[in-house]
């Protein structure tokens, strides 16, 4: 059941995507039946399965929503400006309910009371009441509908109630069942013997066949039913259960069920119900015997259970020739558990490492660099690279789903802030690692709320500023030089820098004397504890600031930057690695340990002997650059590998720059080369270590730590933390086997 | 020989639930995602029972049933429709198209198997 549940929620995600997709197509004017149907089906499918998992709130809401969509499908409603917002809200609430159900979260009871009322009202419609709805059906259908109701079998005998009650209290009761199949019964795949067996399951049955209508053999028409039966059933079961046996055939036969006294024969047949169903097309020459099997007919009374019939002829396998030419439905996709893909990713990671080790070993040996082994090695290297890329591509997903989810956030936020904007998405097909996409949800949600809440002006203000009253929020994704760039643009007011500055001063983040560039001021938005909102808005507030957004993106190996033009709008740009499995890094050495410095933050490498270094105070060393002084951090010391090196002249300096523009020069003993390394999480194997992002295995089989460079910049918690954690880290390394 | 049931539903969850319940009950199960695929499956091998959803892309349940009943040799194939409505309209339409019976979603396993026993020996 758990597996099914998981499958259900997975499917829900897809259905919600297709719902969102359909709604946006609908809004764009596509009101073709396939679009409307796909929307309807999505909600319908959720409803259908939700009930099975006892997710009542979800099932119930889907039902209400579905009713509206049904009217849309029937053309009784039009997807106009009045209806679209309701449909979107319906979709949003459905998503919310799915998430709540998935997370086992209690649904806020009154969350959608107004929406539900609106949907109900809309489904009922003004001009359409229930009767008129049924007017689509022909009179025949209506009659058929009626005949499906079990009530038709209730013959209203005055003593009926007392008999059944009595039966319940005093042992088995007897029912006399008169059953005369109509032709249609045999044309809809039914077989009286199955009905009799089902009766037999309720208690002993005696069946008597009425052969009086049977014509001479030569006049026998195979399609026509000639037989009828009278069955006596003795059972503990209720009348409902007996009627239940005939549920599927109630309109396909003449049926009377009479409760009889134990010894009496109280038969009081009512005229059979008039069934308005027109006879289906006569189709002679059928090989279907229509239930009038002459073998059975000889017996006038037979116990039902032993009766054996051959399978209907129709169930014979199809012609082979035909089966051979029918192609299996084409499958463009297969579904694979993520776990399997990850195992593959891991194995390929190991392979790449082994390949690097082999290459190293060959280089260390005296093997010819041009011999066959070296050639094969070159091929192996290329293949393993391609293999790695292909495996990573399996984990890649288009950002479409993420963007659709964001469009929901946009609508929600607009509703709550009473602002007006449209969301434009670009590059939805851009593929990004699944995990990256999942972990982008929270930061992106926060950024969007922020952009609308703080960035966009009210419609009045916009018009006063000569802008269209409806703002535009653009979400775009693109691949750029081996990374994914996700941009969030708004055409709002832009960052109010004087105000940001003021707030930062009041919060003690900067001093009034600090001379900050525009970019530096913009970056204050990401400073911990910063919030420009005068009152804590429940939207962009929610207890987290943009600093959390930044750290979440950094945790993905990403960078976020901001640019803004006053009066014109703001752009947030997120740059992310394509995969979380490999990383481009510079291999360096400190205190005999190899460390990987990610190249994303690396700007420049400088020989210390050629650099201009100065002492600030007693201990602070700085690097003098063209555009200012950069603090120097001794990586070996910071990581606790050794004490401070007094002479930096043999060292190399790696200039790193964070998203915020904070720069630090990392002093290392030696710089090797730049290469891709396979990331091995420390957390699964060990624990999180300050200053260290992860580890990798190098070609020589040694473990190298990957530095978390942001922690070494002066504003990050890093310098202090790393220094204080240093000894701890150093002690732990012996356990870690480094 | 185990009876072979073809279950047609566009919902993966539904297919999984049907397949699990039916296999457990000893049936052989074949699955299709929509009416068109259902017809292909039937052309490959005629099942002993067809269970079909109504709302599906490409070819819906009504269309599937009509297409099946339109083939002479399939006129006696038992067909159960899956419906979320206990109301009569869909049942009536399904019946008109030639369905043998129906299963109301969400179904309990017992009800599903009972319904099947009503139409498959």
PDB file of N, CA, C and O in Angstrom, chain A residues 314-320 322-324 326-329, chain B residues 4-8 30-52 56 59-61 63-80:
ATOM      1  N   UNK A 314     -16.331 -16.707 -27.906  1.00  0.00           N
ATOM      2  CA  UNK A 314     -15.700 -15.438 -28.239  1.00  0.00           C
ATOM      3  C   UNK A 314     -14.329 -15.276 -27.605  1.00  0.00           C
ATOM      4  O   UNK A 314     -13.516 -14.496 -28.049  1.00  0.00           O
ATOM      5  N   UNK A 315     -14.103 -16.001 -26.517  1.00  0.00           N
ATOM      6  CA  UNK A 315     -12.849 -15.811 -25.811  1.00  0.00           C
ATOM      7  C   UNK A 315     -11.674 -16.488 -26.490  1.00  0.00           C
ATOM      8  O   UNK A 315     -10.581 -16.522 -25.974  1.00  0.00           O
ATOM      9  N   UNK A 316     -11.941 -17.038 -27.654  1.00  0.00           N
ATOM     10  CA  UNK A 316     -10.836 -17.662 -28.382  1.00  0.00           C
ATOM     11  C   UNK A 316      -9.779 -16.636 -28.748  1.00  0.00           C
ATOM     12  O   UNK A 316     -10.095 -15.496 -29.034  1.00  0.00           O
ATOM     13  N   UNK A 317      -8.525 -17.065 -28.769  1.00  0.00           N
ATOM     14  CA  UNK A 317      -7.471 -16.131 -29.145  1.00  0.00           C
ATOM     15  C   UNK A 317      -7.667 -15.609 -30.561  1.00  0.00           C
ATOM     16  O   UNK A 317      -8.239 -16.282 -31.408  1.00  0.00           O
ATOM     17  N   UNK A 318      -7.203 -14.422 -30.766  1.00  0.00           N
ATOM     18  CA  UNK A 318      -7.341 -13.786 -32.066  1.00  0.00           C
ATOM     19  C   UNK A 318      -6.475 -14.457 -33.116  1.00  0.00           C
ATOM     20  O   UNK A 318      -5.558 -15.223 -32.804  1.00  0.00           O
ATOM     21  N   UNK A 319      -6.785 -14.101 -34.360  1.00  0.00           N
ATOM     22  CA  UNK A 319      -5.977 -14.587 -35.475  1.00  0.00           C
ATOM     23  C   UNK A 319      -4.525 -14.197 -35.263  1.00  0.00           C
ATOM     24  O   UNK A 319      -4.223 -13.063 -34.926  1.00  0.00           O
ATOM     25  N   UNK A 320      -3.664 -15.148 -35.487  1.00  0.00           N
ATOM     26  CA  UNK A 320      -2.249 -14.893 -35.204  1.00  0.00           C
ATOM     27  C   UNK A 320      -1.658 -13.845 -36.133  1.00  0.00           C
ATOM     28  O   UNK A 320      -0.872 -13.016 -35.732  1.00  0.00           O
ATOM     29  N   UNK A 322      -2.894 -11.316 -37.458  1.00  0.00           N
ATOM     30  CA  UNK A 322      -3.215  -9.959 -37.049  1.00  0.00           C
ATOM     31  C   UNK A 322      -2.386  -9.536 -35.840  1.00  0.00           C
ATOM     32  O   UNK A 322      -1.809  -8.473 -35.804  1.00  0.00           O
ATOM     33  N   UNK A 323      -2.334 -10.457 -34.897  1.00  0.00           N
ATOM     34  CA  UNK A 323      -1.592 -10.147 -33.684  1.00  0.00           C
ATOM     35  C   UNK A 323      -0.148  -9.816 -34.016  1.00  0.00           C
ATOM     36  O   UNK A 323       0.463  -8.958 -33.412  1.00  0.00           O
ATOM     37  N   UNK A 324       0.370 -10.506 -35.017  1.00  0.00           N
ATOM     38  CA  UNK A 324       1.764 -10.288 -35.369  1.00  0.00           C
ATOM     39  C   UNK A 324       2.029  -8.903 -35.916  1.00  0.00           C
ATOM     40  O   UNK A 324       3.081  -8.329 -35.677  1.00  0.00           O
ATOM     41  N   UNK A 326       0.269  -6.183 -35.268  1.00  0.00           N
ATOM     42  CA  UNK A 326      -0.028  -5.085 -34.358  1.00  0.00           C
ATOM     43  C   UNK A 326       1.222  -4.743 -33.562  1.00  0.00           C
ATOM     44  O   UNK A 326       1.808  -5.592 -32.916  1.00  0.00           O
ATOM     45  N   UNK A 327       1.608  -3.521 -33.654  1.00  0.00           N
ATOM     46  CA  UNK A 327       2.808  -3.121 -32.925  1.00  0.00           C
ATOM     47  C   UNK A 327       2.453  -2.817 -31.489  1.00  0.00           C
ATOM     48  O   UNK A 327       1.389  -2.332 -31.186  1.00  0.00           O
ATOM     49  N   UNK A 328       3.381  -3.137 -30.653  1.00  0.00           N
ATOM     50  CA  UNK A 328       3.226  -2.725 -29.269  1.00  0.00           C
ATOM     51  C   UNK A 328       3.201  -1.207 -29.245  1.00  0.00           C
ATOM     52  O   UNK A 328       3.833  -0.555 -30.049  1.00  0.00           O
ATOM     53  N   UNK A 329       2.441  -0.658 -28.310  1.00  0.00           N
ATOM     54  CA  UNK A 329       2.395   0.791 -28.223  1.00  0.00           C
ATOM     55  C   UNK A 329       3.797   1.314 -27.967  1.00  0.00           C
ATOM     56  O   UNK A 329       4.547   0.747 -27.188  1.00  0.00           O
TER      57      UNK A 329
ATOM     58  N   UNK B   4      -7.613 -14.158 -17.855  1.00  0.00           N
ATOM     59  CA  UNK B   4      -6.811 -12.998 -18.206  1.00  0.00           C
ATOM     60  C   UNK B   4      -7.703 -11.759 -18.210  1.00  0.00           C
ATOM     61  O   UNK B   4      -8.747 -11.722 -18.853  1.00  0.00           O
ATOM     62  N   UNK B   5      -7.281 -10.755 -17.480  1.00  0.00           N
ATOM     63  CA  UNK B   5      -8.059  -9.523 -17.386  1.00  0.00           C
ATOM     64  C   UNK B   5      -7.245  -8.366 -17.959  1.00  0.00           C
ATOM     65  O   UNK B   5      -6.088  -8.178 -17.602  1.00  0.00           O
ATOM     66  N   UNK B   6      -7.865  -7.627 -18.840  1.00  0.00           N
ATOM     67  CA  UNK B   6      -7.225  -6.415 -19.355  1.00  0.00           C
ATOM     68  C   UNK B   6      -7.823  -5.218 -18.623  1.00  0.00           C
ATOM     69  O   UNK B   6      -9.034  -5.010 -18.651  1.00  0.00           O
ATOM     70  N   UNK B   7      -6.978  -4.477 -17.930  1.00  0.00           N
ATOM     71  CA  UNK B   7      -7.443  -3.299 -17.208  1.00  0.00           C
ATOM     72  C   UNK B   7      -6.942  -2.054 -17.930  1.00  0.00           C
ATOM     73  O   UNK B   7      -5.760  -1.912 -18.177  1.00  0.00           O
ATOM     74  N   UNK B   8      -7.860  -1.175 -18.274  1.00  0.00           N
ATOM     75  CA  UNK B   8      -7.507   0.032 -19.013  1.00  0.00           C
ATOM     76  C   UNK B   8      -7.850   1.253 -18.167  1.00  0.00           C
ATOM     77  O   UNK B   8      -9.001   1.459 -17.793  1.00  0.00           O
ATOM     78  N   UNK B  30      -3.296  -7.737 -17.733  1.00  0.00           N
ATOM     79  CA  UNK B  30      -2.666  -6.961 -18.792  1.00  0.00           C
ATOM     80  C   UNK B  30      -3.160  -5.529 -18.592  1.00  0.00           C
ATOM     81  O   UNK B  30      -4.289  -5.326 -18.158  1.00  0.00           O
ATOM     82  N   UNK B  31      -2.305  -4.552 -18.884  1.00  0.00           N
ATOM     83  CA  UNK B  31      -2.693  -3.177 -18.611  1.00  0.00           C
ATOM     84  C   UNK B  31      -2.582  -2.314 -19.859  1.00  0.00           C
ATOM     85  O   UNK B  31      -1.743  -2.560 -20.713  1.00  0.00           O
ATOM     86  N   UNK B  32      -3.440  -1.329 -19.944  1.00  0.00           N
ATOM     87  CA  UNK B  32      -3.336  -0.352 -21.021  1.00  0.00           C
ATOM     88  C   UNK B  32      -3.691   1.013 -20.464  1.00  0.00           C
ATOM     89  O   UNK B  32      -4.410   1.124 -19.471  1.00  0.00           O
ATOM     90  N   UNK B  33      -3.158   2.053 -21.101  1.00  0.00           N
ATOM     91  CA  UNK B  33      -3.279   3.401 -20.552  1.00  0.00           C
ATOM     92  C   UNK B  33      -4.447   4.198 -21.123  1.00  0.00           C
ATOM     93  O   UNK B  33      -4.823   5.221 -20.577  1.00  0.00           O
ATOM     94  N   UNK B  34      -4.943   3.772 -22.246  1.00  0.00           N
ATOM     95  CA  UNK B  34      -6.102   4.461 -22.794  1.00  0.00           C
ATOM     96  C   UNK B  34      -6.845   3.494 -23.723  1.00  0.00           C
ATOM     97  O   UNK B  34      -6.378   2.378 -23.966  1.00  0.00           O
ATOM     98  N   UNK B  35      -7.961   3.970 -24.216  1.00  0.00           N
ATOM     99  CA  UNK B  35      -8.811   3.098 -25.014  1.00  0.00           C
ATOM    100  C   UNK B  35      -8.095   2.563 -26.247  1.00  0.00           C
ATOM    101  O   UNK B  35      -8.225   1.392 -26.596  1.00  0.00           O
ATOM    102  N   UNK B  36      -7.324   3.444 -26.892  1.00  0.00           N
ATOM    103  CA  UNK B  36      -6.655   3.033 -28.120  1.00  0.00           C
ATOM    104  C   UNK B  36      -5.665   1.905 -27.830  1.00  0.00           C
ATOM    105  O   UNK B  36      -5.618   0.888 -28.546  1.00  0.00           O
ATOM    106  N   UNK B  37      -4.912   2.088 -26.744  1.00  0.00           N
ATOM    107  CA  UNK B  37      -3.968   1.042 -26.369  1.00  0.00           C
ATOM    108  C   UNK B  37      -4.706  -0.226 -25.962  1.00  0.00           C
ATOM    109  O   UNK B  37      -4.253  -1.334 -26.227  1.00  0.00           O
ATOM    110  N   UNK B  38      -5.854  -0.028 -25.319  1.00  0.00           N
ATOM    111  CA  UNK B  38      -6.676  -1.163 -24.925  1.00  0.00           C
ATOM    112  C   UNK B  38      -7.064  -2.003 -26.129  1.00  0.00           C
ATOM    113  O   UNK B  38      -6.980  -3.233 -26.105  1.00  0.00           O
ATOM    114  N   UNK B  39      -7.472  -1.324 -27.201  1.00  0.00           N
ATOM    115  CA  UNK B  39      -7.864  -2.043 -28.417  1.00  0.00           C
ATOM    116  C   UNK B  39      -6.687  -2.817 -28.997  1.00  0.00           C
ATOM    117  O   UNK B  39      -6.840  -3.947 -29.471  1.00  0.00           O
ATOM    118  N   UNK B  40      -5.514  -2.188 -28.930  1.00  0.00           N
ATOM    119  CA  UNK B  40      -4.328  -2.882 -29.441  1.00  0.00           C
ATOM    120  C   UNK B  40      -4.075  -4.161 -28.655  1.00  0.00           C
ATOM    121  O   UNK B  40      -3.792  -5.215 -29.211  1.00  0.00           O
ATOM    122  N   UNK B  41      -4.198  -4.035 -27.342  1.00  0.00           N
ATOM    123  CA  UNK B  41      -3.965  -5.199 -26.479  1.00  0.00           C
ATOM    124  C   UNK B  41      -4.964  -6.321 -26.812  1.00  0.00           C
ATOM    125  O   UNK B  41      -4.624  -7.487 -26.860  1.00  0.00           O
ATOM    126  N   UNK B  42      -6.214  -5.914 -27.013  1.00  0.00           N
ATOM    127  CA  UNK B  42      -7.247  -6.902 -27.302  1.00  0.00           C
ATOM    128  C   UNK B  42      -6.964  -7.574 -28.640  1.00  0.00           C
ATOM    129  O   UNK B  42      -7.168  -8.778 -28.805  1.00  0.00           O
ATOM    130  N   UNK B  43      -6.460  -6.776 -29.574  1.00  0.00           N
ATOM    131  CA  UNK B  43      -6.142  -7.348 -30.883  1.00  0.00           C
ATOM    132  C   UNK B  43      -5.012  -8.365 -30.751  1.00  0.00           C
ATOM    133  O   UNK B  43      -4.951  -9.350 -31.481  1.00  0.00           O
ATOM    134  N   UNK B  44      -4.109  -8.106 -29.790  1.00  0.00           N
ATOM    135  CA  UNK B  44      -3.011  -9.051 -29.590  1.00  0.00           C
ATOM    136  C   UNK B  44      -3.518 -10.319 -28.925  1.00  0.00           C
ATOM    137  O   UNK B  44      -3.129 -11.418 -29.271  1.00  0.00           O
ATOM    138  N   UNK B  45      -4.339 -10.129 -27.930  1.00  0.00           N
ATOM    139  CA  UNK B  45      -4.861 -11.274 -27.207  1.00  0.00           C
ATOM    140  C   UNK B  45      -6.175 -10.895 -26.543  1.00  0.00           C
ATOM    141  O   UNK B  45      -6.230  -9.934 -25.779  1.00  0.00           O
ATOM    142  N   UNK B  46      -7.206 -11.648 -26.855  1.00  0.00           N
ATOM    143  CA  UNK B  46      -8.510 -11.323 -26.278  1.00  0.00           C
ATOM    144  C   UNK B  46      -8.526 -11.776 -24.819  1.00  0.00           C
ATOM    145  O   UNK B  46      -8.227 -12.926 -24.517  1.00  0.00           O
ATOM    146  N   UNK B  47      -8.822 -10.875 -23.914  1.00  0.00           N
ATOM    147  CA  UNK B  47      -8.859 -11.255 -22.495  1.00  0.00           C
ATOM    148  C   UNK B  47     -10.176 -11.944 -22.155  1.00  0.00           C
ATOM    149  O   UNK B  47     -11.087 -11.989 -22.974  1.00  0.00           O
ATOM    150  N   UNK B  48     -10.253 -12.453 -20.952  1.00  0.00           N
ATOM    151  CA  UNK B  48     -11.515 -13.020 -20.481  1.00  0.00           C
ATOM    152  C   UNK B  48     -12.420 -11.937 -19.918  1.00  0.00           C
ATOM    153  O   UNK B  48     -13.622 -12.146 -19.755  1.00  0.00           O
ATOM    154  N   UNK B  49     -11.795 -10.811 -19.587  1.00  0.00           N
ATOM    155  CA  UNK B  49     -12.590  -9.702 -19.051  1.00  0.00           C
ATOM    156  C   UNK B  49     -11.866  -8.405 -19.353  1.00  0.00           C
ATOM    157  O   UNK B  49     -10.642  -8.338 -19.279  1.00  0.00           O
ATOM    158  N   UNK B  50     -12.648  -7.416 -19.683  1.00  0.00           N
ATOM    159  CA  UNK B  50     -12.094  -6.083 -19.889  1.00  0.00           C
ATOM    160  C   UNK B  50     -12.622  -5.185 -18.780  1.00  0.00           C
ATOM    161  O   UNK B  50     -13.829  -5.113 -18.552  1.00  0.00           O
ATOM    162  N   UNK B  51     -11.689  -4.542 -18.073  1.00  0.00           N
ATOM    163  CA  UNK B  51     -12.102  -3.537 -17.084  1.00  0.00           C
ATOM    164  C   UNK B  51     -11.606  -2.205 -17.607  1.00  0.00           C
ATOM    165  O   UNK B  51     -10.427  -2.059 -17.915  1.00  0.00           O
ATOM    166  N   UNK B  52     -12.486  -1.249 -17.729  1.00  0.00           N
ATOM    167  CA  UNK B  52     -12.021   0.021 -18.289  1.00  0.00           C
ATOM    168  C   UNK B  52     -12.559   1.239 -17.552  1.00  0.00           C
ATOM    169  O   UNK B  52     -13.677   1.243 -17.060  1.00  0.00           O
ATOM    170  N   UNK B  56     -10.641   8.903 -20.392  1.00  0.00           N
ATOM    171  CA  UNK B  56      -9.268   8.613 -20.794  1.00  0.00           C
ATOM    172  C   UNK B  56      -8.952   9.401 -22.055  1.00  0.00           C
ATOM    173  O   UNK B  56      -9.853   9.707 -22.828  1.00  0.00           O
ATOM    174  N   UNK B  59      -8.935   7.527 -26.653  1.00  0.00           N
ATOM    175  CA  UNK B  59     -10.221   6.868 -26.852  1.00  0.00           C
ATOM    176  C   UNK B  59     -10.790   6.613 -25.467  1.00  0.00           C
ATOM    177  O   UNK B  59     -10.152   5.942 -24.656  1.00  0.00           O
ATOM    178  N   UNK B  60     -11.951   7.148 -25.181  1.00  0.00           N
ATOM    179  CA  UNK B  60     -12.466   6.990 -23.821  1.00  0.00           C
ATOM    180  C   UNK B  60     -13.158   5.638 -23.663  1.00  0.00           C
ATOM    181  O   UNK B  60     -13.231   4.836 -24.595  1.00  0.00           O
ATOM    182  N   UNK B  61     -13.625   5.402 -22.448  1.00  0.00           N
ATOM    183  CA  UNK B  61     -14.185   4.096 -22.133  1.00  0.00           C
ATOM    184  C   UNK B  61     -15.389   3.752 -23.003  1.00  0.00           C
ATOM    185  O   UNK B  61     -15.518   2.624 -23.472  1.00  0.00           O
ATOM    186  N   UNK B  63     -16.030   4.808 -25.990  1.00  0.00           N
ATOM    187  CA  UNK B  63     -15.540   4.514 -27.334  1.00  0.00           C
ATOM    188  C   UNK B  63     -14.929   3.127 -27.398  1.00  0.00           C
ATOM    189  O   UNK B  63     -15.142   2.377 -28.367  1.00  0.00           O
ATOM    190  N   UNK B  64     -14.179   2.795 -26.346  1.00  0.00           N
ATOM    191  CA  UNK B  64     -13.547   1.477 -26.303  1.00  0.00           C
ATOM    192  C   UNK B  64     -14.604   0.376 -26.305  1.00  0.00           C
ATOM    193  O   UNK B  64     -14.522  -0.596 -27.060  1.00  0.00           O
ATOM    194  N   UNK B  65     -15.605   0.546 -25.460  1.00  0.00           N
ATOM    195  CA  UNK B  65     -16.644  -0.488 -25.363  1.00  0.00           C
ATOM    196  C   UNK B  65     -17.376  -0.632 -26.697  1.00  0.00           C
ATOM    197  O   UNK B  65     -17.600  -1.740 -27.190  1.00  0.00           O
ATOM    198  N   UNK B  66     -17.694   0.517 -27.301  1.00  0.00           N
ATOM    199  CA  UNK B  66     -18.384   0.453 -28.586  1.00  0.00           C
ATOM    200  C   UNK B  66     -17.537  -0.250 -29.637  1.00  0.00           C
ATOM    201  O   UNK B  66     -18.032  -1.066 -30.420  1.00  0.00           O
ATOM    202  N   UNK B  67     -16.244   0.080 -29.620  1.00  0.00           N
ATOM    203  CA  UNK B  67     -15.346  -0.542 -30.597  1.00  0.00           C
ATOM    204  C   UNK B  67     -15.263  -2.046 -30.370  1.00  0.00           C
ATOM    205  O   UNK B  67     -15.214  -2.834 -31.322  1.00  0.00           O
ATOM    206  N   UNK B  68     -15.262  -2.449 -29.101  1.00  0.00           N
ATOM    207  CA  UNK B  68     -15.191  -3.877 -28.793  1.00  0.00           C
ATOM    208  C   UNK B  68     -16.479  -4.573 -29.235  1.00  0.00           C
ATOM    209  O   UNK B  68     -16.448  -5.597 -29.906  1.00  0.00           O
ATOM    210  N   UNK B  69     -17.591  -3.967 -28.875  1.00  0.00           N
ATOM    211  CA  UNK B  69     -18.872  -4.601 -29.207  1.00  0.00           C
ATOM    212  C   UNK B  69     -19.126  -4.609 -30.709  1.00  0.00           C
ATOM    213  O   UNK B  69     -19.920  -5.379 -31.219  1.00  0.00           O
ATOM    214  N   UNK B  70     -18.468  -3.691 -31.398  1.00  0.00           N
ATOM    215  CA  UNK B  70     -18.618  -3.639 -32.842  1.00  0.00           C
ATOM    216  C   UNK B  70     -17.958  -4.818 -33.538  1.00  0.00           C
ATOM    217  O   UNK B  70     -18.207  -5.077 -34.698  1.00  0.00           O
ATOM    218  N   UNK B  71     -17.084  -5.517 -32.806  1.00  0.00           N
ATOM    219  CA  UNK B  71     -16.434  -6.685 -33.395  1.00  0.00           C
ATOM    220  C   UNK B  71     -17.237  -7.912 -33.013  1.00  0.00           C
ATOM    221  O   UNK B  71     -17.439  -8.191 -31.839  1.00  0.00           O
ATOM    222  N   UNK B  72     -17.672  -8.622 -34.023  1.00  0.00           N
ATOM    223  CA  UNK B  72     -18.605  -9.712 -33.802  1.00  0.00           C
ATOM    224  C   UNK B  72     -18.113 -10.718 -32.767  1.00  0.00           C
ATOM    225  O   UNK B  72     -18.842 -11.131 -31.886  1.00  0.00           O
ATOM    226  N   UNK B  73     -16.834 -11.044 -32.885  1.00  0.00           N
ATOM    227  CA  UNK B  73     -16.324 -12.088 -32.011  1.00  0.00           C
ATOM    228  C   UNK B  73     -16.142 -11.609 -30.577  1.00  0.00           C
ATOM    229  O   UNK B  73     -15.810 -12.368 -29.694  1.00  0.00           O
ATOM    230  N   UNK B  74     -16.326 -10.309 -30.329  1.00  0.00           N
ATOM    231  CA  UNK B  74     -16.137  -9.790 -28.979  1.00  0.00           C
ATOM    232  C   UNK B  74     -17.466  -9.428 -28.328  1.00  0.00           C
ATOM    233  O   UNK B  74     -17.496  -8.813 -27.278  1.00  0.00           O
ATOM    234  N   UNK B  75     -18.539  -9.827 -28.986  1.00  0.00           N
ATOM    235  CA  UNK B  75     -19.827  -9.394 -28.459  1.00  0.00           C
ATOM    236  C   UNK B  75     -20.124  -9.961 -27.085  1.00  0.00           C
ATOM    237  O   UNK B  75     -20.877  -9.370 -26.322  1.00  0.00           O
ATOM    238  N   UNK B  76     -19.518 -11.091 -26.769  1.00  0.00           N
ATOM    239  CA  UNK B  76     -19.815 -11.695 -25.469  1.00  0.00           C
ATOM    240  C   UNK B  76     -18.714 -11.432 -24.446  1.00  0.00           C
ATOM    241  O   UNK B  76     -18.746 -11.962 -23.352  1.00  0.00           O
ATOM    242  N   UNK B  77     -17.735 -10.622 -24.818  1.00  0.00           N
ATOM    243  CA  UNK B  77     -16.653 -10.325 -23.864  1.00  0.00           C
ATOM    244  C   UNK B  77     -17.218  -9.519 -22.691  1.00  0.00           C
ATOM    245  O   UNK B  77     -17.798  -8.453 -22.889  1.00  0.00           O
ATOM    246  N   UNK B  78     -17.069 -10.020 -21.485  1.00  0.00           N
ATOM    247  CA  UNK B  78     -17.575  -9.239 -20.342  1.00  0.00           C
ATOM    248  C   UNK B  78     -16.745  -7.957 -20.179  1.00  0.00           C
ATOM    249  O   UNK B  78     -15.531  -7.985 -20.309  1.00  0.00           O
ATOM    250  N   UNK B  79     -17.444  -6.874 -19.928  1.00  0.00           N
ATOM    251  CA  UNK B  79     -16.766  -5.588 -19.747  1.00  0.00           C
ATOM    252  C   UNK B  79     -17.296  -4.914 -18.496  1.00  0.00           C
ATOM    253  O   UNK B  79     -18.503  -4.740 -18.329  1.00  0.00           O
ATOM    254  N   UNK B  80     -16.379  -4.533 -17.621  1.00  0.00           N
ATOM    255  CA  UNK B  80     -16.780  -3.759 -16.449  1.00  0.00           C
ATOM    256  C   UNK B  80     -16.200  -2.360 -16.579  1.00  0.00           C
ATOM    257  O   UNK B  80     -15.038  -2.203 -16.956  1.00  0.00           O
TER     258      UNK B  80
END
